[in-house]
XYZ file of C-alpha atoms in Angstrom:
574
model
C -1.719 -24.252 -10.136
C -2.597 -20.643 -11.104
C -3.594 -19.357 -7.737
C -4.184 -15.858 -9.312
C -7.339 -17.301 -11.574
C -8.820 -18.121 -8.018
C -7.964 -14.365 -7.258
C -9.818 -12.840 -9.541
C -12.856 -14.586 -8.630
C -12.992 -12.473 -5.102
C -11.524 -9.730 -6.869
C -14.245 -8.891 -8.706
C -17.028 -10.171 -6.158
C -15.854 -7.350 -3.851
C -15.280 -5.140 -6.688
C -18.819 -5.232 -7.344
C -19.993 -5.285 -3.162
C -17.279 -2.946 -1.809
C -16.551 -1.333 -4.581
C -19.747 -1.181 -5.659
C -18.045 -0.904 -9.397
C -21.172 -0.615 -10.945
C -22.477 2.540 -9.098
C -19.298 4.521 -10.502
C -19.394 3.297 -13.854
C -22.646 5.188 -14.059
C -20.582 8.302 -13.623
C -19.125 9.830 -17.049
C -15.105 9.653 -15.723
C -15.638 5.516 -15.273
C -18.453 5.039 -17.772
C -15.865 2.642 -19.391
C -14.971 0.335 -16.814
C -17.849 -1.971 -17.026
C -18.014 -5.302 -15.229
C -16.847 -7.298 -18.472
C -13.951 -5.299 -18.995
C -13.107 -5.314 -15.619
C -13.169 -8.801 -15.545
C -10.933 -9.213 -18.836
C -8.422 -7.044 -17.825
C -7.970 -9.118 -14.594
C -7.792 -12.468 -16.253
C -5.032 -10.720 -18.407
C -3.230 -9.700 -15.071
C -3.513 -12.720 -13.948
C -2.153 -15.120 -16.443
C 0.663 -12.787 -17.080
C 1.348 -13.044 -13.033
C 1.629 -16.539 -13.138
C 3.630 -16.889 -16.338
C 5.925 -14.041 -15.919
C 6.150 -12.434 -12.712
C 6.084 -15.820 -10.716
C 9.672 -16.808 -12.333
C 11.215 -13.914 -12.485
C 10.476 -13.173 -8.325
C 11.984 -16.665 -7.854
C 15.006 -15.426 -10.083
C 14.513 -12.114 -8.754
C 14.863 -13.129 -4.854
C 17.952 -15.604 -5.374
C 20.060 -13.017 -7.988
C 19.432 -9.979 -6.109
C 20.580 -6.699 -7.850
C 24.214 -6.018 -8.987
C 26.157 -2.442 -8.820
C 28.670 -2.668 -11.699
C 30.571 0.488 -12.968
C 28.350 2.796 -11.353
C 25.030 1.466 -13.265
C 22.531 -0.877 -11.128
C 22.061 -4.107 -13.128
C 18.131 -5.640 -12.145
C 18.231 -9.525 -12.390
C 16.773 -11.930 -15.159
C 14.850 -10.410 -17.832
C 13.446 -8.130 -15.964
C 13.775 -5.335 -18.921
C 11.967 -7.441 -21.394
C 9.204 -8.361 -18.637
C 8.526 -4.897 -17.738
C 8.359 -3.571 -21.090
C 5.706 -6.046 -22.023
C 3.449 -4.968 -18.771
C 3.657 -1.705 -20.150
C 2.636 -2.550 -23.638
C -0.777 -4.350 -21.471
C -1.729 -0.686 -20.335
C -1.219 -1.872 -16.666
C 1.226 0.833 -15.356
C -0.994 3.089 -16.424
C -4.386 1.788 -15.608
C -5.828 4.417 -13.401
C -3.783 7.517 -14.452
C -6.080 10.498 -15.845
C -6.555 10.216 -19.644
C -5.225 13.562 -19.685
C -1.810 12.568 -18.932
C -2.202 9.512 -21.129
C -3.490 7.406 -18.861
C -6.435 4.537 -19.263
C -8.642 6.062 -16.946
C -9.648 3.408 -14.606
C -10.990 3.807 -11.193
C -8.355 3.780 -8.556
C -9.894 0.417 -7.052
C -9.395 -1.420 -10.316
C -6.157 -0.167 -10.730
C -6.056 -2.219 -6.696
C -7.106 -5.136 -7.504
C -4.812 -5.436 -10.578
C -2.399 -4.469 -8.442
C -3.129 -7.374 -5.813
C -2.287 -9.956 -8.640
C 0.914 -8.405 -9.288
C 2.225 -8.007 -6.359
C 0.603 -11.292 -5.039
C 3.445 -12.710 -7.687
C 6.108 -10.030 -7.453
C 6.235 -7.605 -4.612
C 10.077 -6.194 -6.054
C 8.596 -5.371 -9.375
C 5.820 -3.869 -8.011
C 7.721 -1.179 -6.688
C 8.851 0.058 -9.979
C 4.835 0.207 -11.051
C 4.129 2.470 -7.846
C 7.027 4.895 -7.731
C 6.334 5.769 -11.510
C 2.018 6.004 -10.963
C 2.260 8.358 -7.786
C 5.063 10.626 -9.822
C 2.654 11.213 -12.785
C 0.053 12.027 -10.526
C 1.648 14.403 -8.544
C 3.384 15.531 -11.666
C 0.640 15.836 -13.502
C -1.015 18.674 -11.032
C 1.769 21.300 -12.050
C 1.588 20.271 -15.977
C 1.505 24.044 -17.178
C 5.659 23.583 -16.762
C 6.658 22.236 -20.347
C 9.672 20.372 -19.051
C 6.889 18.491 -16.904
C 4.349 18.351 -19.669
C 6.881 16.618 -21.794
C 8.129 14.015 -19.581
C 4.000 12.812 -18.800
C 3.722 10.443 -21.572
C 6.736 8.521 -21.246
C 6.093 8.317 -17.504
C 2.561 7.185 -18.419
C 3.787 4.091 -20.830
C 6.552 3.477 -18.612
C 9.268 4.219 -21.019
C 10.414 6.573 -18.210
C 10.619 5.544 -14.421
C 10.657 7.743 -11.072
C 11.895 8.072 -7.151
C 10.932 9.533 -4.563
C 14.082 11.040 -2.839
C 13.429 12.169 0.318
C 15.302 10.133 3.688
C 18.766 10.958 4.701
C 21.275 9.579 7.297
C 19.734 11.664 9.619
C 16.081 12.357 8.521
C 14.433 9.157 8.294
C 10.735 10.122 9.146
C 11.682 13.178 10.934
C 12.203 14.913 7.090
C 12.080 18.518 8.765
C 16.119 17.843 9.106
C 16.829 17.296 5.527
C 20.352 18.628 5.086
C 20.176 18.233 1.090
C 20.005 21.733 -0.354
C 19.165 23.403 -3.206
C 20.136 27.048 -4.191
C 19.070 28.952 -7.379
C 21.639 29.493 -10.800
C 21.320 32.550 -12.862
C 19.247 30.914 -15.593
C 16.296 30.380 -13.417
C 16.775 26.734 -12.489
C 17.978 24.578 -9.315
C 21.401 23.035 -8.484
C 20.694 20.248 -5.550
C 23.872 18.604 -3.744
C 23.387 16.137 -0.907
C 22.969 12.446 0.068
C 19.778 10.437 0.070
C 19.384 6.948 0.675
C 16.523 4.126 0.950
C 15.315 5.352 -2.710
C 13.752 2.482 -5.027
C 14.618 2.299 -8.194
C 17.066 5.240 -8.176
C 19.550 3.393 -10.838
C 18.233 0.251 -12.807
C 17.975 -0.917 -16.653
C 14.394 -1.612 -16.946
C 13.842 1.942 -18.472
C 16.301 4.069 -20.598
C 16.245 7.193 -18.320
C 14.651 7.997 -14.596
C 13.671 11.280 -13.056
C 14.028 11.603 -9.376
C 11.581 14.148 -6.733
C 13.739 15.189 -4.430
C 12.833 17.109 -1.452
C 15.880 19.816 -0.376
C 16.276 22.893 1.802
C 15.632 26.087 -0.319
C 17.961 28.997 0.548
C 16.683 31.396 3.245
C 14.007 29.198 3.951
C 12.312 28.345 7.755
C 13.714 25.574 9.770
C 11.940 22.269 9.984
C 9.632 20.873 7.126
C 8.554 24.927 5.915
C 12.018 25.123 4.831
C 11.764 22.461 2.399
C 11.201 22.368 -1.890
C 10.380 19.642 -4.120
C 12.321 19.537 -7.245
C 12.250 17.255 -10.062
C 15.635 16.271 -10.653
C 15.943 14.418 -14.304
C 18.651 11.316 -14.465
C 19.910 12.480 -18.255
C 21.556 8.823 -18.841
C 24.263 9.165 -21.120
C 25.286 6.392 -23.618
C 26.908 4.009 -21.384
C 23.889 3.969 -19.035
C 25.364 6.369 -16.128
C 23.051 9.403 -14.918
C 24.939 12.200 -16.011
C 23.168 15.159 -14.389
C 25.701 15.216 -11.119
C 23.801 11.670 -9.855
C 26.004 8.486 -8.631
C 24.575 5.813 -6.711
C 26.785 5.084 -3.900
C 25.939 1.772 -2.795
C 22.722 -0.605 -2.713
C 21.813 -1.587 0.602
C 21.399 -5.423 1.788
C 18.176 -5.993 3.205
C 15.511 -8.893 4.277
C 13.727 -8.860 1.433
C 12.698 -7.594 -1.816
C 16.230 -8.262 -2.861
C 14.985 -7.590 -6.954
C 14.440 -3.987 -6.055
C 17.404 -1.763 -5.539
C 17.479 0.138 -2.319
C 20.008 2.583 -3.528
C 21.936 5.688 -1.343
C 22.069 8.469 -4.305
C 24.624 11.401 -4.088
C 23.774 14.642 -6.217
C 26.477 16.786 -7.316
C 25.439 20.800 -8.587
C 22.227 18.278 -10.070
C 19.965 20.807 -12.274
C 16.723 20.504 -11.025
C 12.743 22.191 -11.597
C 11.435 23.806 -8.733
C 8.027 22.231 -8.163
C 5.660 24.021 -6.651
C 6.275 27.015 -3.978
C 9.679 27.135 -1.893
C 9.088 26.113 1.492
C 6.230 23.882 0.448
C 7.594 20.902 -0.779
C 5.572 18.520 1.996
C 2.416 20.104 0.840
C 3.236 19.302 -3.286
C 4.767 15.674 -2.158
C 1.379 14.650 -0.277
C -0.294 14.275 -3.790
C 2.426 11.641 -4.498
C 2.559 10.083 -0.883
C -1.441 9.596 -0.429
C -1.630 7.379 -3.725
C 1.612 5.023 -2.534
C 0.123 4.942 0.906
C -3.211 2.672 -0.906
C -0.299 0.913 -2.900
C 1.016 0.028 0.201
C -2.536 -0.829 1.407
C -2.815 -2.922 -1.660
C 0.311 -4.669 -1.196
C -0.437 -5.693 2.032
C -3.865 -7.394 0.517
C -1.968 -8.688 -2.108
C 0.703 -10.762 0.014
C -2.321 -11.828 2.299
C -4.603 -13.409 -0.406
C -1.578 -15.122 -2.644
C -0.338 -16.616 1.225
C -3.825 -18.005 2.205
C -4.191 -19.548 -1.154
C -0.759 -21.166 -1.555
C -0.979 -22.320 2.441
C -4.820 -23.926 1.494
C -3.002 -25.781 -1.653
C -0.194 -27.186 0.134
C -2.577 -28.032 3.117
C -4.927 -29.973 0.456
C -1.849 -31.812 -0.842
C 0.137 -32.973 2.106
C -0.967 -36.332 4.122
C 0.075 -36.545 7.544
C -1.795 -38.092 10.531
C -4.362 -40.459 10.524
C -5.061 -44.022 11.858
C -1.609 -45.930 11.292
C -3.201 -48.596 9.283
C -4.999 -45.906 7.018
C -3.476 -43.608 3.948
C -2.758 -40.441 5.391
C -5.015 -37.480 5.643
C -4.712 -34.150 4.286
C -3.507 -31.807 7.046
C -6.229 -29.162 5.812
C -8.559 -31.934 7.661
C -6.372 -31.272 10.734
C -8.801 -28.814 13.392
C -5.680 -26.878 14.039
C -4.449 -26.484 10.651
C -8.303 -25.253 9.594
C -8.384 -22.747 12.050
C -5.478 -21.532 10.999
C -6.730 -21.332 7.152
C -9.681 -19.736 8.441
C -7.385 -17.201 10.505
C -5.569 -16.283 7.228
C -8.618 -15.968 4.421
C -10.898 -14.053 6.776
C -7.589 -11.659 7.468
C -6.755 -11.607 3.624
C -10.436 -11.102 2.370
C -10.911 -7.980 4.846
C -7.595 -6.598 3.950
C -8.849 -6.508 0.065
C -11.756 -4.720 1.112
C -9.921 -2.444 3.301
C -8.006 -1.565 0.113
C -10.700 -1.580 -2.187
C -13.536 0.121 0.051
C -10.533 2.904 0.592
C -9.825 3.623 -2.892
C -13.429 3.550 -4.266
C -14.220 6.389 -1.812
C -11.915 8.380 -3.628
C -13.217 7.069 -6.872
C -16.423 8.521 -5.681
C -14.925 11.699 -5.161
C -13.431 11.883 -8.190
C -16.304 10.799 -10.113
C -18.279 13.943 -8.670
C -16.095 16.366 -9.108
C -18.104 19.177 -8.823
C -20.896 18.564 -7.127
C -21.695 18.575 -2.834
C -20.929 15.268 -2.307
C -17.427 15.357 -3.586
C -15.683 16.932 -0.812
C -17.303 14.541 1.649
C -16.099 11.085 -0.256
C -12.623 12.664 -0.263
C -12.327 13.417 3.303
C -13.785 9.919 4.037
C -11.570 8.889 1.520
C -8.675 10.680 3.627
C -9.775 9.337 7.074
C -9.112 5.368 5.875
C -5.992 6.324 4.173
C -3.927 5.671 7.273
C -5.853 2.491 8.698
C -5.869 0.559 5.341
C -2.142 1.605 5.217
C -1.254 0.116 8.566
C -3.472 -2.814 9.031
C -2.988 -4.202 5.493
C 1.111 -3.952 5.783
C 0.581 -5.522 9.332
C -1.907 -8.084 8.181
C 0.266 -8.807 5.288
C 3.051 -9.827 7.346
C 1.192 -12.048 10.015
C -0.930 -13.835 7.435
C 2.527 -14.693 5.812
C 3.972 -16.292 8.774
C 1.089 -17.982 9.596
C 1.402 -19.346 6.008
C 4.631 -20.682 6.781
C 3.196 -21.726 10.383
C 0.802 -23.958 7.965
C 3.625 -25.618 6.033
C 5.640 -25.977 9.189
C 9.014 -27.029 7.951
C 8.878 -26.372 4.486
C 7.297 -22.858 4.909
C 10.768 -22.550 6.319
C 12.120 -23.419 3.768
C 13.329 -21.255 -0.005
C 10.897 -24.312 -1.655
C 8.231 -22.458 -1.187
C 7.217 -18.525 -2.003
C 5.727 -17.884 1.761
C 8.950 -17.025 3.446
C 10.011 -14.568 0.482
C 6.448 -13.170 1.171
C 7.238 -12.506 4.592
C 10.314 -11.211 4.142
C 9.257 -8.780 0.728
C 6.046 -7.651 3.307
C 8.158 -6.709 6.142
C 9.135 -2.840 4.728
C 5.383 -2.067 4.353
C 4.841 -1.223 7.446
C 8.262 0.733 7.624
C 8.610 3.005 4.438
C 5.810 5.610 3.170
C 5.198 5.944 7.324
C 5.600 3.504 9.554
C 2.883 2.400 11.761
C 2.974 4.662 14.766
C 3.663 7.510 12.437
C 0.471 6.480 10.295
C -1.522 6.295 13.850
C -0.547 10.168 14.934
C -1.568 11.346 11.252
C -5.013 9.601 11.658
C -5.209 10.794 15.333
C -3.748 14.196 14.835
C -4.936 15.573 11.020
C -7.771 13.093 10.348
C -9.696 13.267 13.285
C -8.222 15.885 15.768
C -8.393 18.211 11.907
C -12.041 18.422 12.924
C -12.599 17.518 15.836
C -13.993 14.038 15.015
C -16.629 15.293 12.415
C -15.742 12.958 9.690
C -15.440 10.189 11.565
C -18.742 10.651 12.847
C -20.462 10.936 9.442
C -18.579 7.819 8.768
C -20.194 5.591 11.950
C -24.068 7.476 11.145
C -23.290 5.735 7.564
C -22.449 2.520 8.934
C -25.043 2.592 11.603
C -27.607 3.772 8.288
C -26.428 1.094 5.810
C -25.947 -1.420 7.958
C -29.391 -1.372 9.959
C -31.988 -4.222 9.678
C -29.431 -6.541 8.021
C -28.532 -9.556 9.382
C -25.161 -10.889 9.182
C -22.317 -12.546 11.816
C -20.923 -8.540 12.333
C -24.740 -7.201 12.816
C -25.005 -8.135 16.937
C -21.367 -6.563 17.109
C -21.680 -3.674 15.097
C -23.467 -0.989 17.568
C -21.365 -1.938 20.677
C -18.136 -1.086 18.006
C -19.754 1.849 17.608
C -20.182 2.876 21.039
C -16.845 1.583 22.151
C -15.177 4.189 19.106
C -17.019 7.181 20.119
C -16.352 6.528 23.885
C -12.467 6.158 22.803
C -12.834 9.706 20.487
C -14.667 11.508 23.179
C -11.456 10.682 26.060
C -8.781 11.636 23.147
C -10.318 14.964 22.238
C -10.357 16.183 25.778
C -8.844 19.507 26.409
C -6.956 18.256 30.204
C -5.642 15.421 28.654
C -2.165 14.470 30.437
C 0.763 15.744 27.961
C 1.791 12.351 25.462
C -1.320 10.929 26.884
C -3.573 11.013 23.109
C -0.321 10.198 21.141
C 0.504 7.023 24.011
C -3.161 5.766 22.597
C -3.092 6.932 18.633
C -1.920 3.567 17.924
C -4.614 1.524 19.543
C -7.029 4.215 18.601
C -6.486 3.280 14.590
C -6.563 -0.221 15.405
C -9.938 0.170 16.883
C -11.316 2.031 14.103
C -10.381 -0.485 11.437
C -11.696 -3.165 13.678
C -15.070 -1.767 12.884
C -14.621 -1.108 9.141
C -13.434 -4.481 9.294
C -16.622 -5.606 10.717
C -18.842 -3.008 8.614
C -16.784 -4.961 4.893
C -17.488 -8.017 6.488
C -20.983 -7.356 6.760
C -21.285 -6.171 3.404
C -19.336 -9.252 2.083
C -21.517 -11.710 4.383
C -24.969 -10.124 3.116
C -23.719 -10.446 -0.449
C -22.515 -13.598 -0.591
C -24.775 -16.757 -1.036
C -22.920 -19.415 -0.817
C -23.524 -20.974 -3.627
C -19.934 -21.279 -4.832
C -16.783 -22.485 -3.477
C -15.275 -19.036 -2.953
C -18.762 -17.763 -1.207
C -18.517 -20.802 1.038
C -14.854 -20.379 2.129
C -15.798 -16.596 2.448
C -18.781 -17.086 4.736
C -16.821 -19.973 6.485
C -13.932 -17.283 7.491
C -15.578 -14.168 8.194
C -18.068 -15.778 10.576
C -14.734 -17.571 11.942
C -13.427 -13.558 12.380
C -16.608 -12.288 13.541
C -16.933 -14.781 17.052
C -13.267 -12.917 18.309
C -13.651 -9.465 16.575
C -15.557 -7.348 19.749
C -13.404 -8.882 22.080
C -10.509 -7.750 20.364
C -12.310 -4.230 19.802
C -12.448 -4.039 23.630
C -9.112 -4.860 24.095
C -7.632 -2.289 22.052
C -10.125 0.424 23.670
C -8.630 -0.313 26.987
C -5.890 0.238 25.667
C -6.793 3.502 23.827
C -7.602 4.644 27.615
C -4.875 3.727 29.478
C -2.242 6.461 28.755
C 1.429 6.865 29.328
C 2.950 4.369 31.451
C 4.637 5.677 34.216
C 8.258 3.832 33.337
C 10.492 5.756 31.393
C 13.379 4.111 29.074
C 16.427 5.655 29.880
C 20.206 5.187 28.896
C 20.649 2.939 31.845
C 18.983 0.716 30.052
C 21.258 -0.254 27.873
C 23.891 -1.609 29.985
């Protein structure tokens, strides 16, 4: 069964009703990514995802990656499988043409994305790391070194890191030790460990270039006192980085055992200043706000390929019944359906999350230059962190609820759920992990304006949204209501220190509680259930819709209710 054929189908239906593909195609940047093409180049992913990225994760998963000699040896054919995704244009599918790139909107390059990774979340990796470089590469391309190294980044020929934890600055980067201090020829010498990098070593590419983030000399403590340099491998003939770089170890981990999690050690490594000393955060965020929607999309991706492979297995196993009849399916079982139900609605509003997220920021894009542009980024901006959070999270529980659906099997290496749910686990960890995703959206997002953009956003839900009926419509004011109550108590002035940052989390769940509700809407008006993917739709968002204000309420309370008053303290380890 090629569970990534019945992918595409919802794909593209909430391309073209979240998306709304066909309103930026109108545009000159996305003129060329029509509905047919669309549709093409996802049948292409698709087929290749079964066929080549579905045996090499099984491969992948049981090989793991090997450390031999200094040189990190990737499993199976991974080379030969990579280089032929590159030579499909998929690497590369919503880069800039500028920088070589096809050009596609950043929600088809999603959805392709959610087939890939729906097959194989470890070779995934190598797709993101090397997109988000180019792009944040690509905004300093008067540097020739930089201008020279776009195209092979672009046709993946070359691959990239990001470099930026340490043993003792894991999200709390202002303590980077790694430093970098200036040579007489103009360039950078970096020295200093960093660990928990992707891809820092492998053999799918012949070279990669590593972004580091290090202390520049005589800079401020904290995060001002930080650079971002582009540090290039220089493999030599034997396949070692040669530019001061060893990899150390690769670390063991739960999942995604394809990629290498390596700890790199630079030595005197020459290096380009990118950017402005000091402002290395500031140049990273153009690579860290792209992998936060890969991570959005990944989430998606895990959600949808679990709920499908859960529904087949539920279809094909008999169990239960009246003795003296054949066995029933256990997708007739109430219990098992409501689980089913559970796991599609959770899936198909994760894909929207991701897709209504990154075709804001198409939008911006696509009006460059005009009013409106500025205001489809920031909205753009203000999702960022939600479809980051609740997509890894929602990733993870619709896996295990897969393997809840298989019961023993799911358990089981037989089946591709529990690699799933192990591969999914990270997303919630790396690129900002939850809570730190909740005080960026509480903090910058909305606190960065005092709740003006998030406004805008509810008066467009409230204006799009009104006069249509759907399961969400009763639900959809009192979600309103219940978010600006929750906005107006954090933005007070006397607030109790820690208590706004005690509710941040709750606070983004809320909020993407109603854009759930608002996609779901939009995916209940448009479909008609006329085919079997409407139907199942329809079937599990109205399923979604009957909890979804309870919920809401439930996570407002809990928006409200500040610190607790207990304190955990070293005693409480003994």
């Amino acid at each position: 069964m090629n569970i990534f054929d019945r992918q595409s189908e919802g794909l593209l239906f909430q391309l073209q009703h979240i998306a709304h593909l066909g309103g930026l195609t109108e545009s000159e940047r996305f003129a060329h990514a029509d509905t047919e093409s669309v549709a093409l180049m996802l049948e292409q992913a698709a087929r290749f995802a079964q066929e080549h990225l579905v045996p090499l994760a099984e491969q992948g998963d049981l090989q793991g990656c090997r450390l031999e000699n200094g040189r990190v040896l990737l499993p199976g054919n991974t080379r030969e499988v990579w280089q032929q995704w590159c030579e499909l244009g998929f690497p590369a599918l919503s880069l800039p043409m500028e920088v070589d790139g096809l050009g596609f909107p950043r929600c088809v390059q999603s959805a392709v994305q959610e087939l890939s990774d729906g097959a194989n979340l470890a070779f995934g990796m190598l797709t993101i790391t090397m997109r988000c470089a180019t792009l944040a590469l690509a905004q300093h391309h008067s540097s020739e070194e930089i201008q020279a190294l776009l195209p092979g980044l672009a046709s993946g020929a070359l691959a990239s890191t990001i470099a930026i934890s340490e043993a003792q600055a894991g999200s709390d980067v202002g303590r980077i030790l790694t430093s970098a201090t200036q040579a007489d020829d103009g360039s950078w010498r970096l020295t200093g460990s960093k660990l928990w990098i992707s891809y820092a070593d492998h053999d799918a590419t012949d070279d990669t270039i590593h972004l580091v983030l290090a202390r520049v000399p005589n800079g401020e403590i904290g995060t001002r006192g930080l650079g971002l340099f582009l540090v290039p491998g220089m493999k030599g003939p034997d396949g070692l980085q040669t530019n001061g770089i060893s990899i150390l170890r690769l670390e063991h981990k739960m999942g995604l055992h394809a990629s290498p999690t390596c700890v790199m050690e630079l030595q005197d490594s020459r290096g380009t200043l990118i950017g402005e000393p000091g402002r290395g955060l500031q140049a990273l965020f153009a690579m860290m706000n792209p992998m936060r929607l890969a991570v959005a999309a990944q989430g998606a991706a895990v959600a949808n390929s679990a709920a499908l492979h859960a529904l087949q297995y539920a279809l094909d196993r008999p169990q239960g019944g009246h003795p003296l009849q054949p066995p029933r399916p256990i997708a007739e079982h109430p219990d098992v359906q409501r689980m089913l139900l559970e796991m599609f609605a959770q899936a198909e509003l994760a894909r929207a999350m991701s897709l209504r997220t990154a075709a804001m920021l198409d939008r911006a894009e696509a009006l460059e230059g005009e009013p409106d542009a500025a205001q489809w980024q920031a909205l753009g901006e203000l999702l960022l962190p939600i479809a980051k959070t609740r997509n890894a999270e929602i990733g993870f529980q619709v896996a295990s609820q897969g393997i809840q659906v298989l019961g023993g099997y799911g358990y089981t290496a037989d089946y591709p759920i529990e690699r799933m749910a192990r591969d999914v686990r990270i997303a919630s960890i790396y690129e900002g992990t939850s809570g730190i995703q909740a005080l960026d959206f509480l903090k910058r997002k909305v606190g960065g304006d005092q709740g003006a953009c998030l406004l805008q956003l509810l008066e467009r839900i409230t204006r799009e949204t009104e006069g249509q009926q759907s399961a969400f419509s009763a639900s959809l004011p009192s979600l309103c209501q219940l978010l600006k109550d929750a906005l107006a108590a954090l933005l007070q002035d006397e607030l109790p220190a820690g208590h706004a940052e005690a509710g941040a989390y709750a606070f983004l769940q809320l909020s993407g509680l109603l854009i759930d509700a608002w996609n779901g809407h939009s995916l209940c008006c448009a479909a008609s259930g006329t085919t079997a993917y409407e139907k199942r739709l329809l079937a599990a968002l109205e399923h979604r819709a009957a909890a979804l204000e309870e919920e809401a309420r439930l996570w407002h309370r809990r928006t409200l209710q500040g610190l607790p008053e207990y304190r955990f303290a070293a005693d409480d380890s003994h």
